[in-house]
Amino acid sequence: MTDGPPLIAAETYLSAMADFGVEVIYATSGTDFPSIAEAYGRAPQRGWDLPEALVCPHENLAVAMAHGHALVTGTPQAVMVHVSVGTSNMVAGAMNAARDQVPMLLTAGRTPVSEDPEPPGSRSRFIHWAQEMFDQASQLREAVKWDYELRRGDQAEAALARALEAAQAPPPGPVYLSLPREVLAEEVPSRPRRRPTPVAPPAPDPDAVDRLAGALRRADLPLLVTQNLGRDPAAVAALEDLAARWALPVVPFNARSMCFPSDHPMHLGHEPGELLGAADLILTVACDVPWIPKVAAPAAEVTHWEIGLDPLYLGYPMRSFPAEGAIQAAPAAVLRALMEAAGPVGDAAPRVEARRSRLADLRARRIAALDAAGAGPELTAASASRALAECLPADATVTNEYTFQIPQGRFTRPGSVHGLSPAGGLGWGFGAALGMKKGGLTGPVVAMLGDGAYMFNNPSACHWAAEVHGLPVLAVIFNNRRWGAVRNSTLAMYPQGASAAEDGMFLADLSPSLDHAAIARAHGAEAWDVRSLDEIPAAMDGALSALAGGRQALIALHLPT
Ligand SMILES: Cc1ncc(C[n+]2csc(CCOP(=O)(O)OP(=O)(O)O)c2C)c(N)n1
Ligand SMILES: [Mg+2]
């Protein structure tokens, strides 16, 4: 029962959203949302709690914040943008979320259809004609699991429940719901609503697990490669046990989460190297690209199994890694089942122990190489990554967008680091850090950004959100005054070419560089310029104190190149 004016669809939609567990709507709004504003205005009178609505002054920021929020809570948050053009600005973020399997509810208004004075919400601005599209959702349909346009006000809650169950059904991902202005304004009845149905993930197939366990028992040199198993802390714990018992070397390859503690004796670094060609059994877990055939490939007779909620990455048009089989289930469940099925080491012990000592030598060599690369005294991406990581407290969380070197971070805690989606849509790391803070992280949150990545993040929008929404995060800029990755790619393809004569800098040069510290200060942040390795501890100390005092901070690292 409700007091006040008759209910409109925008009200039931928003109250259902709170009821279904969405905490925040990251909003870059437009002329299509008067009914949303009206619903928020009426909520106190109705005695309703609606999701917190947070202004994000760019759609890219809104999606990145929802992405970061979902990474730390596991729950989908909502993004609300303006019609066709707002949707356009949201597409790269949607691609990132899709390839990173992050649930989120993307919503957009839809320009009014009616050209008549009635019904409420009909066209009243000149833009309402030009903003209509034949198929607004087509812009991001490839990036979402489900999309729909709300047709009737009395279906708002049902459409929302459908959207949220689709976003969360394994593997999770973004969904898109467009909300026409007239429909949001429709008067609707109050009635019981259906909740989204939670979907339990598939259990690992016992026969497949038995076959894989047999292969593990027999293997001379098994190898586990993962990219994102660390998304689930339970999977990390299960892998620690399995790797320790079976002397199973683990290589997080292009990892974007803390998949395996760097201090575990079976952590063999971040590149498979000679292990790839030598392995007779390869397990790839939550890993879209286990190796790059153009660079290195396993032996032809290798036994290869793929494991994950979507082990073949069926959303990728082409992907051709030969495998004996795939097990579709959550990695934690598969690794625990594998531990059980493989049983005690028993008579395989001599082979397992010999392997353990061989791998200890290899691990020592790889750590020495990592140490050498990260050593000073020069300020390089590697040495800066190491020095910064050494200053991070145990409860810090890092987002990485490009130049920070995760291997030098030597992370050990699940959830301590999150890298850019394999879709590679730059403009994510700063917003994701803000969303993680909003999602409830209490420790320091640090966005490690290339100078190029910083600009893709719309720095003004990010600093503004940090200031206005009280989300103190630290941005560290690796300023090499270039899109280094673009240059490296040119040099790698044409090492002797005409472009190499220009040092590969054509279309990669960002000099002269911005004064990043001044930009940050202009937005209320405390900021430090760092030109040598030994300045990092003091700058980090100052920045962490700023965060503890509720202020955003920025460190501009001036790398020699
Ligand atoms: C939205 C988007 N546009 C363009 C690219 C292509 N791209 C990949 S890496 C890169 C340069 C990154 O530069 P920076 O952040 O400075 O890091 P650096 O390579 O210098 O370490 C670009 C432009 C991209 N990945 N995403
Ligand atoms: Mg750069």
PDB file of C-alpha atoms in Angstrom, residues 242-460:
ATOM      1  CA  LEU A 242      46.735 -29.456  -5.256  1.00  0.00           C
ATOM      2  CA  ALA A 243      49.981 -27.852  -6.433  1.00  0.00           C
ATOM      3  CA  ALA A 244      51.753 -28.618  -3.153  1.00  0.00           C
ATOM      4  CA  ARG A 245      50.720 -32.277  -3.097  1.00  0.00           C
ATOM      5  CA  TRP A 246      51.491 -33.032  -6.736  1.00  0.00           C
ATOM      6  CA  ALA A 247      54.460 -30.696  -7.281  1.00  0.00           C
ATOM      7  CA  LEU A 248      52.332 -29.105  -9.976  1.00  0.00           C
ATOM      8  CA  PRO A 249      53.993 -25.953 -11.347  1.00  0.00           C
ATOM      9  CA  VAL A 250      51.607 -23.020 -11.687  1.00  0.00           C
ATOM     10  CA  VAL A 251      52.108 -20.131 -14.103  1.00  0.00           C
ATOM     11  CA  PRO A 252      49.669 -17.214 -13.961  1.00  0.00           C
ATOM     12  CA  PHE A 253      49.993 -16.035 -17.576  1.00  0.00           C
ATOM     13  CA  ASN A 254      48.854 -12.494 -18.360  1.00  0.00           C
ATOM     14  CA  ALA A 255      47.028 -12.802 -15.064  1.00  0.00           C
ATOM     15  CA  ARG A 256      44.528 -10.165 -14.103  1.00  0.00           C
ATOM     16  CA  SER A 257      43.854 -11.382 -10.575  1.00  0.00           C
ATOM     17  CA  MET A 258      45.991 -12.844  -7.789  1.00  0.00           C
ATOM     18  CA  CYS A 259      45.706 -16.442  -8.950  1.00  0.00           C
ATOM     19  CA  PHE A 260      48.464 -18.044  -6.904  1.00  0.00           C
ATOM     20  CA  PRO A 261      50.591 -16.619  -4.083  1.00  0.00           C
ATOM     21  CA  SER A 262      53.998 -15.568  -5.341  1.00  0.00           C
ATOM     22  CA  ASP A 263      55.654 -17.149  -2.277  1.00  0.00           C
ATOM     23  CA  HIS A 264      54.212 -20.619  -2.934  1.00  0.00           C
ATOM     24  CA  PRO A 265      57.014 -23.080  -3.835  1.00  0.00           C
ATOM     25  CA  MET A 266      55.081 -24.114  -6.959  1.00  0.00           C
ATOM     26  CA  HIS A 267      54.736 -20.543  -8.304  1.00  0.00           C
ATOM     27  CA  LEU A 268      56.979 -20.710 -11.367  1.00  0.00           C
ATOM     28  CA  GLY A 269      56.713 -17.128 -12.534  1.00  0.00           C
ATOM     29  CA  HIS A 270      54.446 -15.460 -15.055  1.00  0.00           C
ATOM     30  CA  GLU A 271      55.767 -16.938 -18.323  1.00  0.00           C
ATOM     31  CA  PRO A 272      55.685 -20.678 -18.941  1.00  0.00           C
ATOM     32  CA  GLY A 273      58.987 -20.474 -20.886  1.00  0.00           C
ATOM     33  CA  GLU A 274      60.616 -23.890 -21.264  1.00  0.00           C
ATOM     34  CA  LEU A 275      57.882 -25.547 -19.164  1.00  0.00           C
ATOM     35  CA  LEU A 276      55.411 -25.130 -22.019  1.00  0.00           C
ATOM     36  CA  GLY A 277      57.315 -27.251 -24.525  1.00  0.00           C
ATOM     37  CA  ALA A 278      58.439 -29.777 -21.894  1.00  0.00           C
ATOM     38  CA  ALA A 279      55.064 -30.404 -20.234  1.00  0.00           C
ATOM     39  CA  ASP A 280      53.228 -33.648 -20.994  1.00  0.00           C
ATOM     40  CA  LEU A 281      50.010 -32.473 -19.303  1.00  0.00           C
ATOM     41  CA  ILE A 282      48.663 -28.918 -19.370  1.00  0.00           C
ATOM     42  CA  LEU A 283      45.696 -27.725 -17.367  1.00  0.00           C
ATOM     43  CA  THR A 284      44.423 -24.314 -18.361  1.00  0.00           C
ATOM     44  CA  VAL A 285      42.087 -22.889 -15.774  1.00  0.00           C
ATOM     45  CA  ALA A 286      39.988 -19.743 -16.264  1.00  0.00           C
ATOM     46  CA  CYS A 287      42.344 -18.880 -19.088  1.00  0.00           C
ATOM     47  CA  ASP A 288      41.265 -17.619 -22.496  1.00  0.00           C
ATOM     48  CA  VAL A 289      44.774 -17.633 -24.020  1.00  0.00           C
ATOM     49  CA  PRO A 290      46.954 -20.357 -22.444  1.00  0.00           C
ATOM     50  CA  TRP A 291      49.788 -19.772 -24.901  1.00  0.00           C
ATOM     51  CA  ILE A 292      50.406 -17.684 -28.017  1.00  0.00           C
ATOM     52  CA  PRO A 293      51.098 -20.087 -30.904  1.00  0.00           C
ATOM     53  CA  LYS A 294      53.127 -17.496 -32.795  1.00  0.00           C
ATOM     54  CA  VAL A 295      55.489 -17.217 -29.806  1.00  0.00           C
ATOM     55  CA  ALA A 296      55.619 -20.723 -28.306  1.00  0.00           C
ATOM     56  CA  ALA A 297      53.554 -23.880 -28.345  1.00  0.00           C
ATOM     57  CA  PRO A 298      53.387 -27.067 -26.308  1.00  0.00           C
ATOM     58  CA  ALA A 299      54.623 -30.414 -27.630  1.00  0.00           C
ATOM     59  CA  ALA A 300      52.323 -31.970 -30.234  1.00  0.00           C
ATOM     60  CA  GLU A 301      51.623 -35.001 -28.030  1.00  0.00           C
ATOM     61  CA  VAL A 302      50.716 -32.976 -24.930  1.00  0.00           C
ATOM     62  CA  THR A 303      47.501 -33.785 -23.077  1.00  0.00           C
ATOM     63  CA  HIS A 304      45.597 -30.548 -22.582  1.00  0.00           C
ATOM     64  CA  TRP A 305      42.466 -29.935 -20.495  1.00  0.00           C
ATOM     65  CA  GLU A 306      40.547 -26.676 -20.205  1.00  0.00           C
ATOM     66  CA  ILE A 307      38.637 -25.772 -17.048  1.00  0.00           C
ATOM     67  CA  GLY A 308      36.223 -22.954 -16.268  1.00  0.00           C
ATOM     68  CA  LEU A 309      32.618 -21.828 -16.336  1.00  0.00           C
ATOM     69  CA  ASP A 310      32.989 -21.131 -20.062  1.00  0.00           C
ATOM     70  CA  PRO A 311      36.079 -23.210 -20.828  1.00  0.00           C
ATOM     71  CA  LEU A 312      35.950 -22.729 -24.617  1.00  0.00           C
ATOM     72  CA  TYR A 313      35.132 -18.982 -24.488  1.00  0.00           C
ATOM     73  CA  LEU A 314      32.297 -19.418 -26.932  1.00  0.00           C
ATOM     74  CA  GLY A 315      31.809 -15.664 -27.213  1.00  0.00           C
ATOM     75  CA  TYR A 316      35.150 -15.451 -29.041  1.00  0.00           C
ATOM     76  CA  PRO A 317      34.661 -15.936 -32.783  1.00  0.00           C
ATOM     77  CA  MET A 318      37.937 -17.877 -33.276  1.00  0.00           C
ATOM     78  CA  ARG A 319      39.940 -19.730 -30.649  1.00  0.00           C
ATOM     79  CA  SER A 320      41.792 -22.920 -31.596  1.00  0.00           C
ATOM     80  CA  PHE A 321      43.712 -24.501 -28.723  1.00  0.00           C
ATOM     81  CA  PRO A 322      43.615 -28.289 -29.197  1.00  0.00           C
ATOM     82  CA  ALA A 323      42.430 -30.068 -26.048  1.00  0.00           C
ATOM     83  CA  GLU A 324      41.582 -33.582 -24.934  1.00  0.00           C
ATOM     84  CA  GLY A 325      38.574 -32.239 -23.066  1.00  0.00           C
ATOM     85  CA  ALA A 326      37.077 -29.371 -21.173  1.00  0.00           C
ATOM     86  CA  ILE A 327      35.337 -29.348 -17.805  1.00  0.00           C
ATOM     87  CA  GLN A 328      32.640 -26.749 -17.462  1.00  0.00           C
ATOM     88  CA  ALA A 329      32.359 -25.796 -13.789  1.00  0.00           C
ATOM     89  CA  ALA A 330      33.713 -23.296 -11.314  1.00  0.00           C
ATOM     90  CA  PRO A 331      37.512 -23.739 -10.999  1.00  0.00           C
ATOM     91  CA  ALA A 332      37.333 -24.185  -7.204  1.00  0.00           C
ATOM     92  CA  ALA A 333      34.931 -27.105  -7.564  1.00  0.00           C
ATOM     93  CA  VAL A 334      37.031 -28.770 -10.286  1.00  0.00           C
ATOM     94  CA  LEU A 335      40.304 -28.388  -8.374  1.00  0.00           C
ATOM     95  CA  ARG A 336      38.775 -29.817  -5.204  1.00  0.00           C
ATOM     96  CA  ALA A 337      37.268 -32.732  -7.140  1.00  0.00           C
ATOM     97  CA  LEU A 338      40.606 -33.333  -8.842  1.00  0.00           C
ATOM     98  CA  MET A 339      42.408 -33.416  -5.479  1.00  0.00           C
ATOM     99  CA  GLU A 340      39.916 -35.976  -4.262  1.00  0.00           C
ATOM    100  CA  ALA A 341      40.010 -38.111  -7.403  1.00  0.00           C
ATOM    101  CA  ALA A 342      43.820 -38.120  -7.665  1.00  0.00           C
ATOM    102  CA  GLY A 343      44.028 -39.284  -4.024  1.00  0.00           C
ATOM    103  CA  PRO A 344      47.291 -39.527  -2.097  1.00  0.00           C
ATOM    104  CA  VAL A 345      50.531 -39.457  -4.074  1.00  0.00           C
ATOM    105  CA  GLY A 346      51.355 -43.006  -2.994  1.00  0.00           C
ATOM    106  CA  ASP A 347      53.561 -44.888  -5.479  1.00  0.00           C
ATOM    107  CA  ALA A 348      53.947 -41.761  -7.647  1.00  0.00           C
ATOM    108  CA  ALA A 349      56.033 -40.208  -4.853  1.00  0.00           C
ATOM    109  CA  PRO A 350      59.518 -40.772  -6.361  1.00  0.00           C
ATOM    110  CA  ARG A 351      58.486 -39.037  -9.612  1.00  0.00           C
ATOM    111  CA  VAL A 352      56.682 -36.241  -7.774  1.00  0.00           C
ATOM    112  CA  GLU A 353      59.563 -35.575  -5.389  1.00  0.00           C
ATOM    113  CA  ALA A 354      62.160 -35.555  -8.185  1.00  0.00           C
ATOM    114  CA  ARG A 355      60.004 -33.038 -10.003  1.00  0.00           C
ATOM    115  CA  ARG A 356      59.640 -30.936  -6.856  1.00  0.00           C
ATOM    116  CA  SER A 357      63.375 -30.494  -6.523  1.00  0.00           C
ATOM    117  CA  ARG A 358      63.880 -29.793 -10.259  1.00  0.00           C
ATOM    118  CA  LEU A 359      61.189 -27.144 -10.068  1.00  0.00           C
ATOM    119  CA  ALA A 360      62.746 -25.582  -6.962  1.00  0.00           C
ATOM    120  CA  ASP A 361      65.900 -24.904  -8.992  1.00  0.00           C
ATOM    121  CA  LEU A 362      63.943 -23.440 -11.876  1.00  0.00           C
ATOM    122  CA  ARG A 363      61.900 -21.285  -9.501  1.00  0.00           C
ATOM    123  CA  ALA A 364      65.085 -19.954  -7.889  1.00  0.00           C
ATOM    124  CA  ARG A 365      66.466 -18.999 -11.318  1.00  0.00           C
ATOM    125  CA  ARG A 366      63.238 -17.280 -12.283  1.00  0.00           C
ATOM    126  CA  ILE A 367      63.075 -15.312  -9.029  1.00  0.00           C
ATOM    127  CA  ALA A 368      66.688 -14.210  -9.530  1.00  0.00           C
ATOM    128  CA  ALA A 369      65.803 -12.941 -13.014  1.00  0.00           C
ATOM    129  CA  LEU A 370      62.767 -11.086 -11.638  1.00  0.00           C
ATOM    130  CA  ASP A 371      64.899  -9.574  -8.875  1.00  0.00           C
ATOM    131  CA  ALA A 372      67.516  -8.447 -11.395  1.00  0.00           C
ATOM    132  CA  ALA A 373      64.888  -6.812 -13.624  1.00  0.00           C
ATOM    133  CA  GLY A 374      63.292  -5.021 -10.670  1.00  0.00           C
ATOM    134  CA  ALA A 375      66.530  -3.829  -9.097  1.00  0.00           C
ATOM    135  CA  GLY A 376      67.543  -0.164  -9.087  1.00  0.00           C
ATOM    136  CA  PRO A 377      69.085   2.208  -9.050  1.00  0.00           C
ATOM    137  CA  GLU A 378      67.415   3.491 -12.263  1.00  0.00           C
ATOM    138  CA  LEU A 379      63.740   4.358 -12.201  1.00  0.00           C
ATOM    139  CA  THR A 380      62.186   1.936 -14.693  1.00  0.00           C
ATOM    140  CA  ALA A 381      58.717   0.439 -15.018  1.00  0.00           C
ATOM    141  CA  ALA A 382      60.060  -2.731 -13.376  1.00  0.00           C
ATOM    142  CA  SER A 383      61.968  -1.095 -10.525  1.00  0.00           C
ATOM    143  CA  ALA A 384      59.119   1.348  -9.858  1.00  0.00           C
ATOM    144  CA  SER A 385      56.593  -1.515  -9.799  1.00  0.00           C
ATOM    145  CA  ARG A 386      58.683  -3.354  -7.255  1.00  0.00           C
ATOM    146  CA  ALA A 387      59.296  -0.300  -5.070  1.00  0.00           C
ATOM    147  CA  LEU A 388      55.641   0.746  -5.134  1.00  0.00           C
ATOM    148  CA  ALA A 389      54.481  -2.764  -4.235  1.00  0.00           C
ATOM    149  CA  GLU A 390      56.888  -2.856  -1.301  1.00  0.00           C
ATOM    150  CA  CYS A 391      55.143   0.238   0.099  1.00  0.00           C
ATOM    151  CA  LEU A 392      51.650  -1.255  -0.133  1.00  0.00           C
ATOM    152  CA  PRO A 393      50.079  -2.297   3.151  1.00  0.00           C
ATOM    153  CA  ALA A 394      48.670  -5.823   3.392  1.00  0.00           C
ATOM    154  CA  ASP A 395      45.078  -4.661   2.916  1.00  0.00           C
ATOM    155  CA  ALA A 396      45.767  -2.569  -0.216  1.00  0.00           C
ATOM    156  CA  THR A 397      44.016  -3.302  -3.519  1.00  0.00           C
ATOM    157  CA  VAL A 398      45.521  -2.419  -6.885  1.00  0.00           C
ATOM    158  CA  THR A 399      43.913  -1.922 -10.277  1.00  0.00           C
ATOM    159  CA  ASN A 400      46.401  -2.185 -13.104  1.00  0.00           C
ATOM    160  CA  GLU A 401      45.977  -0.508 -16.440  1.00  0.00           C
ATOM    161  CA  TYR A 402      49.060  -1.198 -18.360  1.00  0.00           C
ATOM    162  CA  THR A 403      52.526  -0.185 -17.217  1.00  0.00           C
ATOM    163  CA  PHE A 404      52.720  -1.504 -13.660  1.00  0.00           C
ATOM    164  CA  GLN A 405      54.320  -4.967 -13.744  1.00  0.00           C
ATOM    165  CA  ILE A 406      52.207  -7.407 -11.743  1.00  0.00           C
ATOM    166  CA  PRO A 407      55.048  -9.989 -11.427  1.00  0.00           C
ATOM    167  CA  GLN A 408      57.144  -7.357  -9.628  1.00  0.00           C
ATOM    168  CA  GLY A 409      54.225  -6.843  -7.235  1.00  0.00           C
ATOM    169  CA  ARG A 410      54.761 -10.363  -5.791  1.00  0.00           C
ATOM    170  CA  PHE A 411      51.174 -10.450  -4.597  1.00  0.00           C
ATOM    171  CA  THR A 412      50.013 -13.145  -2.185  1.00  0.00           C
ATOM    172  CA  ARG A 413      46.456 -12.247  -1.140  1.00  0.00           C
ATOM    173  CA  PRO A 414      43.455 -13.143  -3.323  1.00  0.00           C
ATOM    174  CA  GLY A 415      41.744  -9.947  -4.411  1.00  0.00           C
ATOM    175  CA  SER A 416      44.854  -7.784  -3.970  1.00  0.00           C
ATOM    176  CA  VAL A 417      45.163  -6.926  -7.663  1.00  0.00           C
ATOM    177  CA  HIS A 418      42.798  -6.599 -10.628  1.00  0.00           C
ATOM    178  CA  GLY A 419      44.005  -6.060 -14.184  1.00  0.00           C
ATOM    179  CA  LEU A 420      42.298  -4.718 -17.278  1.00  0.00           C
ATOM    180  CA  SER A 421      39.816  -7.019 -19.034  1.00  0.00           C
ATOM    181  CA  PRO A 422      41.251  -9.052 -21.915  1.00  0.00           C
ATOM    182  CA  ALA A 423      39.049  -6.912 -24.184  1.00  0.00           C
ATOM    183  CA  GLY A 424      41.649  -4.215 -23.445  1.00  0.00           C
ATOM    184  CA  GLY A 425      39.296  -1.229 -23.496  1.00  0.00           C
ATOM    185  CA  LEU A 426      41.498   1.482 -22.025  1.00  0.00           C
ATOM    186  CA  GLY A 427      39.845   3.897 -19.616  1.00  0.00           C
ATOM    187  CA  TRP A 428      38.990   1.422 -16.867  1.00  0.00           C
ATOM    188  CA  GLY A 429      41.519   1.399 -14.031  1.00  0.00           C
ATOM    189  CA  PHE A 430      40.768   4.726 -12.329  1.00  0.00           C
ATOM    190  CA  GLY A 431      37.002   4.270 -12.457  1.00  0.00           C
ATOM    191  CA  ALA A 432      37.264   0.646 -11.323  1.00  0.00           C
ATOM    192  CA  ALA A 433      39.343   1.760  -8.315  1.00  0.00           C
ATOM    193  CA  LEU A 434      36.654   4.312  -7.420  1.00  0.00           C
ATOM    194  CA  GLY A 435      33.968   1.636  -7.771  1.00  0.00           C
ATOM    195  CA  MET A 436      35.945  -0.719  -5.519  1.00  0.00           C
ATOM    196  CA  LYS A 437      36.100   1.977  -2.863  1.00  0.00           C
ATOM    197  CA  LYS A 438      32.375   2.566  -3.285  1.00  0.00           C
ATOM    198  CA  GLY A 439      31.831  -1.192  -3.079  1.00  0.00           C
ATOM    199  CA  GLY A 440      33.167  -1.125   0.457  1.00  0.00           C
ATOM    200  CA  LEU A 441      36.923  -1.781   0.392  1.00  0.00           C
ATOM    201  CA  THR A 442      38.316  -0.341   3.591  1.00  0.00           C
ATOM    202  CA  GLY A 443      42.033  -0.584   2.770  1.00  0.00           C
ATOM    203  CA  PRO A 444      43.845   1.752   0.368  1.00  0.00           C
ATOM    204  CA  VAL A 445      42.870   1.422  -3.290  1.00  0.00           C
ATOM    205  CA  VAL A 446      45.551   2.259  -5.848  1.00  0.00           C
ATOM    206  CA  ALA A 447      45.023   2.707  -9.602  1.00  0.00           C
ATOM    207  CA  MET A 448      48.273   2.052 -11.456  1.00  0.00           C
ATOM    208  CA  LEU A 449      47.940   3.806 -14.824  1.00  0.00           C
ATOM    209  CA  GLY A 450      50.054   4.430 -17.882  1.00  0.00           C
ATOM    210  CA  ASP A 451      50.103   8.095 -18.917  1.00  0.00           C
ATOM    211  CA  GLY A 452      48.018   7.059 -21.915  1.00  0.00           C
ATOM    212  CA  ALA A 453      45.630   5.060 -19.755  1.00  0.00           C
ATOM    213  CA  TYR A 454      45.170   8.063 -17.425  1.00  0.00           C
ATOM    214  CA  MET A 455      43.860  10.148 -20.325  1.00  0.00           C
ATOM    215  CA  PHE A 456      41.577   7.347 -21.555  1.00  0.00           C
ATOM    216  CA  ASN A 457      40.055   7.372 -18.050  1.00  0.00           C
ATOM    217  CA  ASN A 458      38.724  10.935 -18.435  1.00  0.00           C
ATOM    218  CA  PRO A 459      40.790  12.191 -15.503  1.00  0.00           C
ATOM    219  CA  SER A 460      38.569  15.181 -14.720  1.00  0.00           C
TER     220      SER A 460
END
